[in-house]
Short mmCIF file of C-alpha atoms and ligand atoms in Angstrom, two decimals:
data_model
loop_
_atom_site.label_atom_id
_atom_site.label_comp_id
_atom_site.label_asym_id
_atom_site.label_seq_id
_atom_site.Cartn_x
_atom_site.Cartn_y
_atom_site.Cartn_z
CA MET A 138 107.42 73.73 76.80
CA ARG A 139 103.89 73.80 78.26
CA MET A 140 103.97 70.02 78.14
CA ILE A 141 106.94 70.07 80.49
CA ARG A 142 105.21 72.56 82.70
CA ARG A 143 102.01 70.55 82.82
CA LEU A 144 103.91 67.44 83.78
CA SER A 145 105.75 69.32 86.46
CA ARG A 146 102.43 70.73 87.63
CA ALA A 147 101.00 67.22 87.86
CA ALA A 148 104.08 66.19 89.78
CA THR A 149 103.56 69.00 92.24
CA ALA A 150 99.84 68.34 92.61
CA GLY A 151 100.46 66.44 95.82
CA LEU A 152 102.45 69.32 97.22
CA VAL A 153 99.75 71.80 96.21
CA ALA A 154 97.07 69.63 97.81
CA ALA A 155 99.14 69.45 100.96
CA ALA A 156 99.55 73.22 100.91
CA ALA A 157 95.79 73.63 100.51
CA LEU A 158 95.19 71.36 103.51
CA THR A 159 97.66 73.37 105.54
CA ALA A 160 95.92 76.58 104.46
CA ALA A 161 92.52 75.14 105.41
CA ALA A 162 93.78 74.08 108.82
CA HIS A 163 95.36 77.48 109.24
CA SER A 164 92.15 79.23 108.31
CA ALA A 165 90.08 77.18 110.77
CA GLU A 166 92.47 78.36 113.44
CA ALA A 167 92.74 82.03 112.48
CA ALA A 168 92.15 83.47 109.01
CA ASP A 169 94.87 86.04 109.22
CA THR A 170 95.68 86.56 105.56
CA LEU A 171 93.55 87.97 102.76
CA GLY A 172 93.51 84.69 100.86
CA SER A 173 92.56 82.51 103.82
CA ALA A 174 89.92 84.95 105.08
CA ALA A 175 88.38 85.20 101.60
CA ALA A 176 88.45 81.39 101.31
CA GLY A 177 86.41 81.29 104.51
CA GLN A 178 83.77 83.28 102.59
CA GLY A 179 84.00 81.01 99.55
CA ARG A 180 85.87 83.65 97.54
CA TYR A 181 89.37 84.11 96.12
CA PHE A 182 91.46 87.19 96.91
CA GLY A 183 93.86 88.02 94.13
CA THR A 184 96.36 90.62 93.01
CA ALA A 185 97.87 91.83 89.77
CA VAL A 186 101.50 90.76 89.49
CA ALA A 187 104.42 91.91 87.35
CA ALA A 188 106.94 89.23 86.39
CA SER A 189 109.77 91.75 86.74
CA HIS A 190 109.15 92.12 90.49
CA LEU A 191 109.00 88.43 91.40
CA GLY A 192 112.71 88.42 92.17
CA GLU A 193 112.24 91.00 94.94
CA ALA A 194 112.11 89.04 98.20
CA ASP A 195 109.55 91.21 100.02
CA TYR A 196 107.32 91.35 96.96
CA ALA A 197 107.29 87.58 96.54
CA ALA A 198 106.91 86.96 100.28
CA THR A 199 103.89 89.28 100.52
CA LEU A 200 102.35 87.75 97.41
CA ASP A 201 102.85 84.20 98.63
CA ARG A 202 101.56 84.90 102.13
CA GLU A 203 98.45 86.92 101.33
CA PHE A 204 96.93 86.07 97.95
CA SER A 205 95.13 83.08 96.46
CA SER A 206 94.88 84.25 92.84
CA VAL A 207 97.09 86.27 90.51
CA THR A 208 96.46 88.28 87.34
CA PRO A 209 99.46 89.08 85.13
CA GLU A 210 99.35 92.90 85.00
CA ASN A 211 100.75 93.18 81.45
CA GLU A 212 102.37 89.89 80.49
CA MET A 213 99.38 88.20 78.83
CA LYS A 214 98.38 91.22 76.75
CA TRP A 215 98.58 91.09 72.97
CA ASP A 216 101.70 93.27 72.67
CA ALA A 217 103.52 91.01 75.12
CA THR A 218 102.40 87.66 73.71
CA GLU A 219 102.10 88.14 69.94
CA PRO A 220 104.21 91.16 69.06
CA SER A 221 104.46 90.04 65.46
CA ARG A 222 101.84 88.01 63.67
CA GLY A 223 101.82 84.34 64.50
CA THR A 224 104.90 84.50 66.76
CA PHE A 225 103.89 83.87 70.35
CA THR A 226 106.10 84.72 73.34
CA PHE A 227 105.11 83.39 76.73
CA THR A 228 108.30 83.77 78.76
CA SER A 229 107.11 86.47 81.20
CA ALA A 230 103.56 85.15 81.48
CA ASP A 231 104.86 81.61 82.08
CA ARG A 232 107.03 82.96 84.88
CA ILE A 233 103.96 84.27 86.67
CA VAL A 234 101.88 81.16 86.02
CA ASP A 235 104.70 78.91 87.22
CA HIS A 236 105.13 80.98 90.37
CA ALA A 237 101.39 80.93 91.07
CA GLN A 238 101.16 77.20 90.58
CA SER A 239 104.15 76.55 92.82
CA GLN A 240 102.24 78.37 95.58
CA GLY A 241 98.86 76.74 94.89
CA MET A 242 97.36 80.02 93.61
CA ASP A 243 94.83 80.33 90.80
CA VAL A 244 95.45 82.51 87.74
CA ARG A 245 93.11 85.00 86.00
CA GLY A 246 93.91 85.56 82.34
CA HIS A 247 94.06 89.21 81.24
CA THR A 248 93.28 89.92 78.43
CA LEU A 249 92.58 88.50 74.95
CA VAL A 250 90.86 91.19 72.88
CA TRP A 251 91.49 94.83 73.84
CA HIS A 252 92.01 98.04 71.89
CA SER A 253 95.06 98.98 74.01
CA GLN A 254 98.53 97.45 74.18
CA LEU A 255 97.75 96.15 70.71
CA PRO A 256 100.69 95.81 68.30
CA SER A 257 100.41 98.04 65.25
CA TRP A 258 100.27 95.10 62.84
CA VAL A 259 96.80 94.20 64.15
CA GLY A 260 95.42 97.64 63.30
CA SER A 261 96.68 97.47 59.74
CA LEU A 262 94.80 94.27 58.79
CA GLY A 263 91.69 94.21 56.64
CA ALA A 264 88.45 92.82 58.08
CA SER A 265 88.80 89.23 56.98
CA ASP A 266 92.43 89.00 58.05
CA LEU A 267 91.64 90.70 61.35
CA ARG A 268 88.93 88.16 62.16
CA THR A 269 91.39 85.34 61.49
CA ALA A 270 94.08 87.05 63.57
CA MET A 271 91.71 87.65 66.51
CA ASN A 272 90.61 84.04 66.62
CA ASN A 273 94.16 82.83 66.16
CA HIS A 274 95.29 85.01 69.07
CA ILE A 275 92.54 83.66 71.34
CA ASN A 276 93.40 80.09 70.35
CA GLY A 277 97.12 80.70 70.81
CA LEU A 278 96.80 82.09 74.34
CA MET A 279 94.03 79.87 75.59
CA GLY A 280 95.59 76.80 74.01
CA HIS A 281 98.91 77.47 75.69
CA TYR A 282 97.29 77.80 79.12
CA LYS A 283 94.44 75.33 78.61
CA GLY A 284 93.16 74.07 81.97
CA GLU A 285 95.38 76.47 83.93
CA ILE A 286 93.34 79.69 84.03
CA HIS A 287 90.26 80.01 86.23
CA SER A 288 88.79 83.03 84.39
CA TRP A 289 89.76 84.83 81.20
CA ASP A 290 88.99 88.46 80.37
CA VAL A 291 88.00 87.57 76.82
CA VAL A 292 87.07 91.12 75.81
CA ASN A 293 88.20 94.22 77.71
CA GLU A 294 86.82 97.78 77.66
CA ALA A 295 84.73 97.60 74.48
CA PHE A 296 82.30 100.36 75.49
CA GLN A 297 82.78 104.13 75.40
CA ASP A 298 82.84 106.38 78.42
CA GLY A 299 80.19 109.03 78.75
CA GLY A 300 76.47 108.80 78.44
CA SER A 301 76.02 107.26 75.02
CA GLY A 302 76.39 103.59 75.90
CA ALA A 303 78.01 103.16 72.46
CA ARG A 304 80.83 100.81 71.54
CA ARG A 305 84.36 102.18 71.66
CA SER A 306 86.17 102.64 68.37
CA SER A 307 88.87 99.98 67.90
CA PRO A 308 90.18 97.94 64.99
CA PHE A 309 87.82 95.13 66.06
CA GLN A 310 84.74 97.34 66.40
CA ASP A 311 85.47 99.44 63.34
CA LYS A 312 86.22 96.57 60.98
CA LEU A 313 84.21 93.63 62.37
CA GLY A 314 81.25 95.48 63.90
CA ASP A 315 79.32 94.64 67.09
CA GLY A 316 79.60 90.91 66.38
CA PHE A 317 83.29 90.76 67.27
CA ILE A 318 82.54 90.33 70.97
CA GLU A 319 80.22 87.41 70.40
CA GLU A 320 82.70 85.80 68.03
CA ALA A 321 85.52 86.18 70.55
CA PHE A 322 83.48 84.47 73.27
CA ARG A 323 82.47 81.59 71.01
CA THR A 324 86.08 81.03 69.96
CA ALA A 325 87.19 81.21 73.60
CA ARG A 326 84.66 78.61 74.75
CA ALA A 327 85.93 76.13 72.20
CA ALA A 328 89.57 76.88 73.05
CA ASP A 329 89.28 76.10 76.78
CA PRO A 330 85.85 74.89 77.90
CA ALA A 331 86.96 74.81 81.57
CA ALA A 332 87.74 78.52 81.84
CA LYS A 333 85.15 81.06 82.96
CA LEU A 334 84.75 83.60 80.16
CA CYS A 335 84.44 87.21 81.33
CA TYR A 336 83.67 90.61 79.87
CA ASN A 337 85.73 93.21 81.80
CA ASP A 338 85.36 97.00 81.96
CA TYR A 339 85.80 100.16 84.07
CA ASN A 340 83.32 102.88 85.05
CA THR A 341 80.67 100.20 85.00
CA ASP A 342 80.73 99.75 88.78
CA GLY A 343 77.49 101.62 89.45
CA VAL A 344 74.27 101.80 87.48
CA ASN A 345 74.98 104.22 84.61
CA ALA A 346 74.72 104.47 80.82
CA LYS A 347 77.90 102.44 80.30
CA SER A 348 76.97 99.64 82.69
CA ASN A 349 73.45 99.64 81.20
CA ALA A 350 74.96 99.02 77.77
CA VAL A 351 77.06 96.13 79.10
CA TYR A 352 74.00 94.80 80.93
CA THR A 353 71.98 94.83 77.70
CA MET A 354 74.75 92.94 75.90
CA VAL A 355 75.06 90.28 78.62
CA LYS A 356 71.29 89.84 78.74
CA ASP A 357 71.24 89.38 74.97
CA PHE A 358 74.13 86.88 75.12
CA LYS A 359 72.38 84.85 77.80
CA SER A 360 69.11 84.82 75.88
CA ARG A 361 70.82 83.62 72.69
CA GLY A 362 73.19 81.13 74.26
CA VAL A 363 76.37 83.09 73.53
CA PRO A 364 78.89 81.63 76.01
CA ILE A 365 79.59 84.17 78.77
CA ASP A 366 80.16 83.19 82.40
CA CYS A 367 81.15 86.33 84.18
CA VAL A 368 81.44 90.10 84.18
CA GLY A 369 84.50 91.82 85.64
CA PHE A 370 84.14 95.19 87.35
CA GLN A 371 87.56 96.82 87.38
CA SER A 372 86.78 99.17 90.29
CA HIS A 373 89.52 101.81 89.95
CA PHE A 374 88.34 104.44 92.44
CA ASN A 375 89.55 107.91 93.43
CA PRO A 376 87.95 111.12 94.71
CA ASN A 377 86.63 111.94 91.22
CA SER A 378 85.33 108.43 90.73
CA PRO A 379 84.31 107.18 94.19
CA VAL A 380 82.80 103.83 95.15
CA PRO A 381 79.23 104.22 93.84
CA SER A 382 76.40 104.05 96.36
CA ASP A 383 74.61 101.51 94.14
CA TYR A 384 77.67 99.28 93.70
CA ARG A 385 76.10 96.21 95.35
CA GLN A 386 72.84 96.74 93.51
CA ASN A 387 74.71 96.91 90.21
CA LEU A 388 76.68 93.71 90.91
CA GLN A 389 73.44 92.00 91.91
CA ARG A 390 71.54 92.91 88.74
CA PHE A 391 74.31 91.36 86.63
CA ALA A 392 74.39 88.28 88.84
CA ASP A 393 70.63 88.00 88.35
CA LEU A 394 71.24 87.57 84.63
CA GLY A 395 72.94 84.26 85.46
CA VAL A 396 76.61 85.23 85.34
CA ASP A 397 79.28 85.39 88.03
CA VAL A 398 80.62 88.81 88.91
CA GLN A 399 84.22 89.51 89.92
CA ILE A 400 85.99 92.61 91.20
CA THR A 401 88.96 92.49 88.86
CA GLU A 402 91.30 95.50 89.28
CA LEU A 403 90.43 97.08 92.59
CA ASP A 404 92.38 100.08 93.81
CA ILE A 405 91.18 103.12 95.74
CA GLU A 406 93.30 106.25 95.96
CA GLY A 407 93.66 107.81 99.41
CA SER A 408 95.08 106.92 102.79
CA GLY A 409 94.23 106.20 106.41
CA SER A 410 90.73 105.55 107.68
CA ALA A 411 88.93 107.15 104.71
CA GLN A 412 90.62 104.77 102.28
CA ALA A 413 89.99 101.88 104.64
CA ALA A 414 86.27 102.68 104.81
CA ASN A 415 86.02 102.67 101.01
CA TYR A 416 87.73 99.28 100.80
CA THR A 417 85.26 97.98 103.37
CA LYS A 418 82.34 99.11 101.18
CA VAL A 419 83.73 97.17 98.21
CA VAL A 420 84.36 93.96 100.12
CA GLU A 421 80.97 94.12 101.81
CA ALA A 422 79.27 94.63 98.44
CA CYS A 423 80.97 91.56 97.00
CA LEU A 424 80.13 89.42 100.03
CA ALA A 425 76.48 90.51 99.81
CA VAL A 426 76.20 89.10 96.27
CA ASP A 427 76.27 85.30 96.18
CA ARG A 428 77.67 85.19 92.67
CA CYS A 429 80.52 87.62 93.42
CA THR A 430 83.19 84.94 93.37
CA GLY A 431 86.29 86.93 94.20
CA LEU A 432 88.23 90.16 94.31
CA THR A 433 91.55 91.15 92.77
CA VAL A 434 93.48 94.25 93.80
CA TRP A 435 95.53 95.88 91.02
CA GLY A 436 98.92 95.37 92.61
CA ILE A 437 100.54 94.53 95.92
CA THR A 438 102.45 97.62 96.96
CA ASP A 439 101.77 101.31 96.38
CA LYS A 440 105.25 101.78 94.98
CA TYR A 441 104.52 99.67 91.90
CA SER A 442 100.92 100.76 91.34
CA TRP A 443 100.01 102.29 87.95
CA ARG A 444 98.68 105.11 90.14
CA SER A 445 101.47 105.08 92.71
CA SER A 446 101.12 108.75 93.64
CA GLY A 447 97.57 108.01 94.80
CA THR A 448 98.76 105.21 97.16
CA PRO A 449 95.73 103.09 96.18
CA LEU A 450 96.74 99.63 97.44
CA LEU A 451 96.77 97.62 100.67
CA PHE A 452 100.53 97.63 101.34
CA ASP A 453 102.77 100.68 101.40
CA GLY A 454 106.13 100.92 99.67
CA ASN A 455 107.78 99.03 102.54
CA TYR A 456 105.19 96.21 102.36
CA THR A 457 103.68 97.36 105.64
CA GLU A 458 99.96 96.64 105.96
CA LYS A 459 97.95 99.85 105.72
CA PRO A 460 94.69 100.60 107.55
CA ALA A 461 93.00 99.57 104.29
CA TYR A 462 94.53 96.11 104.67
CA ASP A 463 93.15 95.75 108.18
CA ALA A 464 89.73 96.90 106.96
CA VAL A 465 89.67 94.35 104.12
CA LEU A 466 90.79 91.55 106.40
CA ALA A 467 88.15 92.48 108.97
CA ALA A 468 85.40 92.74 106.32
CA LEU A 469 86.37 89.25 105.12
CA GLY A 470 85.91 87.98 108.67
CA GLY A 471 89.65 87.59 109.23
CA SER A 472 90.93 87.59 112.73
CA GLY A 473 94.50 88.81 112.43
CA ASP A 474 93.67 92.28 113.72
CA PRO A 475 94.01 94.30 115.73
CA GLY A 476 97.12 93.59 117.67
CA ASP A 477 98.33 90.41 116.04
CA PRO A 478 102.04 90.55 116.80
CA GLY A 479 102.70 88.95 113.41
CA ASP A 480 101.22 91.88 111.52
CA PRO A 481 103.58 94.84 111.26
CA GLY A 482 101.75 98.14 111.18
CA ASP A 483 98.70 96.89 113.03
CA PRO A 484 97.34 98.91 115.91
CA GLY A 485 98.80 97.69 119.16
CA ASP A 486 101.77 95.79 117.76
CA GLY A 487 104.31 98.49 118.62
CA THR A 488 105.64 98.76 115.05
CA VAL A 489 105.72 102.37 113.89
CA SER A 490 105.41 103.12 110.20
CA CYS A 491 104.40 105.83 107.75
CA THR A 492 103.72 106.38 104.07
CA ALA A 493 104.70 109.33 101.86
CA THR A 494 102.49 110.40 98.95
CA TYR A 495 103.49 112.98 96.34
CA THR A 496 101.22 115.34 94.38
CA ARG A 497 101.96 118.34 92.15
CA THR A 498 99.76 121.12 93.49
CA ALA A 499 100.64 123.96 91.08
CA ASP A 500 102.37 124.17 87.72
CA TRP A 501 103.68 126.97 85.52
CA ASN A 502 106.16 127.29 82.64
CA SER A 503 109.34 127.55 84.66
CA GLY A 504 108.38 125.75 87.87
CA TYR A 505 105.91 123.84 89.98
CA ASN A 506 104.86 123.27 93.60
CA GLY A 507 104.98 119.76 95.04
CA GLN A 508 103.42 118.42 98.19
CA VAL A 509 104.29 115.27 100.11
CA THR A 510 101.70 113.90 102.53
CA ILE A 511 103.03 111.82 105.40
CA THR A 512 100.53 109.40 106.96
CA ALA A 513 101.23 107.40 110.12
CA GLY A 514 100.50 103.65 110.08
CA GLY A 515 98.64 101.78 112.79
CA GLU A 516 100.69 103.29 115.64
CA PRO A 517 101.24 106.91 116.69
CA ILE A 518 104.63 108.31 115.62
CA SER A 519 106.84 111.06 117.01
CA SER A 520 108.98 111.69 113.93
CA TRP A 521 109.36 110.79 110.25
CA THR A 522 111.83 111.03 107.37
CA ALA A 523 111.11 111.06 103.63
CA THR A 524 113.35 111.59 100.61
CA VAL A 525 112.61 113.62 97.49
CA THR A 526 114.89 112.91 94.52
CA LEU A 527 114.72 115.61 91.87
CA PRO A 528 115.47 115.13 88.16
CA ALA A 529 119.02 116.37 87.49
CA GLN A 530 118.18 119.80 86.05
CA GLN A 531 115.66 120.81 88.71
CA THR A 532 116.37 122.83 91.86
CA VAL A 533 114.28 123.55 94.94
CA SER A 534 113.87 127.26 95.70
CA SER A 535 111.87 126.90 98.93
CA LEU A 536 110.41 124.24 101.21
CA TRP A 537 107.86 124.64 104.01
CA ASN A 538 106.47 122.55 106.89
CA GLY A 539 109.59 120.36 106.81
CA THR A 540 113.35 120.54 107.48
CA PRO A 541 115.44 119.53 104.45
CA THR A 542 119.06 118.45 104.17
CA ARG A 543 120.46 118.25 100.65
CA SER A 544 122.89 115.83 99.08
CA GLY A 545 123.23 116.32 95.31
CA ASN A 546 119.70 116.14 93.94
CA VAL A 547 118.34 114.20 96.94
CA LEU A 548 116.52 116.08 99.70
CA THR A 549 116.05 114.27 102.99
CA VAL A 550 113.14 115.91 104.76
CA ARG A 551 112.36 115.69 108.48
CA PRO A 552 109.58 117.44 110.45
CA SER A 553 109.76 121.09 111.44
CA TRP A 554 106.83 121.34 113.90
CA ASN A 555 104.82 118.39 112.63
CA GLY A 556 106.60 115.20 113.71
CA THR A 557 103.93 113.87 116.08
CA LEU A 558 101.06 112.07 114.38
CA ALA A 559 98.27 109.91 115.78
CA ALA A 560 97.75 106.47 114.20
CA GLY A 561 96.43 106.99 110.65
CA ALA A 562 96.81 110.79 110.84
CA SER A 563 98.53 112.88 108.16
CA THR A 564 100.63 116.00 107.74
CA SER A 565 102.35 117.41 104.67
CA PHE A 566 105.28 119.49 103.53
CA GLY A 567 105.49 121.52 100.35
CA PHE A 568 108.22 122.84 98.07
CA THR A 569 108.73 125.00 94.99
CA VAL A 570 110.86 123.68 92.15
CA THR A 571 112.56 125.52 89.29
CA LYS A 572 112.29 123.26 86.26
CA ASN A 573 115.35 124.44 84.30
CA GLY A 574 113.89 122.71 81.24
CA SER A 575 112.77 119.43 82.86
CA ASP A 576 109.09 118.87 83.65
CA ALA A 577 109.61 115.35 85.09
CA ALA A 578 108.21 114.45 88.50
CA PRO A 579 110.48 113.90 91.49
CA THR A 580 110.69 110.48 93.10
CA VAL A 581 109.50 110.38 96.69
CA GLY A 582 111.26 107.73 98.75
CA GLY A 583 109.69 105.48 101.35
CA CYS A 584 108.82 107.01 104.68
CA THR A 585 110.53 105.90 107.87
CA ALA A 586 109.01 106.65 111.27
CA SER A 587 110.10 106.61 114.89
O1 LIG B 620 108.13 97.64 80.42
C1 LIG B 620 108.32 98.93 79.83
C2 LIG B 620 109.70 99.47 80.13
O2 LIG B 620 110.64 98.62 79.53
C3 LIG B 620 109.81 100.89 79.58
O3 LIG B 620 111.03 101.43 79.93
C4 LIG B 620 108.69 101.76 80.15
C5 LIG B 620 108.71 103.17 79.55
O4 LIG B 620 107.46 103.78 79.62
O5 LIG B 620 107.45 101.16 79.83
C6 LIG B 620 107.29 99.87 80.38
O6 LIG B 620 106.01 99.40 80.02
C7 LIG B 620 104.92 99.97 80.71
C8 LIG B 620 104.13 98.85 81.36
O7 LIG B 620 102.96 99.37 81.97
C9 LIG B 620 104.94 98.10 82.41
O8 LIG B 620 105.26 98.96 83.46
C10 LIG B 620 104.05 100.71 79.73
O9 LIG B 620 104.74 101.85 79.22
C11 LIG B 620 102.77 101.14 80.38
O10 LIG B 620 101.89 101.67 79.39
C12 LIG B 620 102.10 99.97 81.03
O11 LIG B 620 100.95 100.42 81.71
C13 LIG B 620 100.00 99.44 81.99
C14 LIG B 620 98.65 99.88 81.44
O12 LIG B 620 97.67 98.92 81.81
C15 LIG B 620 98.70 99.98 79.94
O13 LIG B 620 97.44 100.23 79.42
C16 LIG B 620 99.91 99.30 83.51
O14 LIG B 620 101.13 98.73 84.00
C17 LIG B 620 98.74 98.38 83.88
O15 LIG B 620 98.53 98.45 85.28
C18 LIG B 620 97.47 98.86 83.19
O16 LIG B 620 96.43 97.97 83.50
C19 LIG B 620 95.14 98.31 82.96
C20 LIG B 620 94.43 97.01 82.70
O17 LIG B 620 95.18 96.20 81.85
C21 LIG B 620 93.04 97.28 82.09
N1 LIG B 620 92.27 98.17 82.93
C22 LIG B 620 92.94 99.43 83.30
C23 LIG B 620 94.29 99.13 83.95
C24 LIG B 620 94.95 100.40 84.43
O18 LIG B 620 95.28 101.24 83.37
#
């Protein structure tokens, strides 16, 4: 099957080369997409992708227009690719790789050895069998995609949170000891010598005990010739875990060890100009480090984010570019903004838009309070509409700072006094729900503005 795909890839090489030339010509004219602007800085700009969304026209169109690299969000993980021992399934991952190749995009491989999304059979093996299974899994994945992946997350999240700098407990750590990471990298190098081999982790973005522990490991690997080419910094940020002030410094110290660094799973919860400013910090930090070779955001649209209620991505649920998108494009030296008539949601283009973000603000046995924050896009708005769909059992007992109409379990909410918002400004409405036995969250529908 891969043989057929490789042949078809070779057959499309001319098309891909032609597409690259077109992209280069386009970027010389005006780098008005994330991928072309990043290319102008010698970097890739990628996104995590779910195979199940590729059939959605707006999703695929945004992906194809904006990004130059993709990371399968779940489809290359162990539970998806080797759910039972020795039986490999590549259908969903192949779908993403095929799509990327048809568009001339690169692919990051995520991830080979990780304690999570690990089928239970792996955890039940004894040490010797586990070592064989780990190496077989690496060989199976990397062999299938040999020559088609620019960077692989060989080992993911092997260190503990907190101040100890210790390794995280996992079947690999507990049964094989510290040496499992080194062994995984050596196996990976032999399996696909062309792929960059990365160690990937979170909460290692600034200088701290965890990043110090990873730093010590990478330094040791480099000194002993263990094959490692890059370190991935996931960069999942929110108000409790903000962009660290020493982010650039931390990336630089790793780069100084002789490895590339990559921003691998970037998302930043928030909205409006504050979120945009944080994205700018991240892009500027990467551009300031020569060996920071690219950035990947962890999804395209807020509606499919693993943290969707925090609206952490560059496109809202309607695929409208958010202020954060404009900030990233500008930081990359792109010239699509402001006022490019081709960019919906940009300041000056006359397209009004808004986003709606849900949070639970209070919770008790029989009920909870919810709040929906409405944020205007790049143009001022004079009104907005959002929908709140409640789980079947739940009922709303009161709602404030908004005017609801009810149809079954769907509330359509319009402004009471708070319809007029400046570009990027926010307002919110709140409501009290009686649970009637269901603690599930409501679904907040996309915002429309006028
Ligand atoms: O596909 C099934 C669906 O059939 C089922 O109905 C549903 C019920 O829960 O689950 C669906 O699978 C979910 C999958 O995402 C696809 O949406 C899993 O439950 C859910 O656990 C899984 O979450 C993924 C998470 O990794 C698992 O650890 C997220 O999508 C993915 O964004 C996230 O990504 C990780 C990186 O790999 C490593 N770094 C942290 C990052 C964020 O957690």
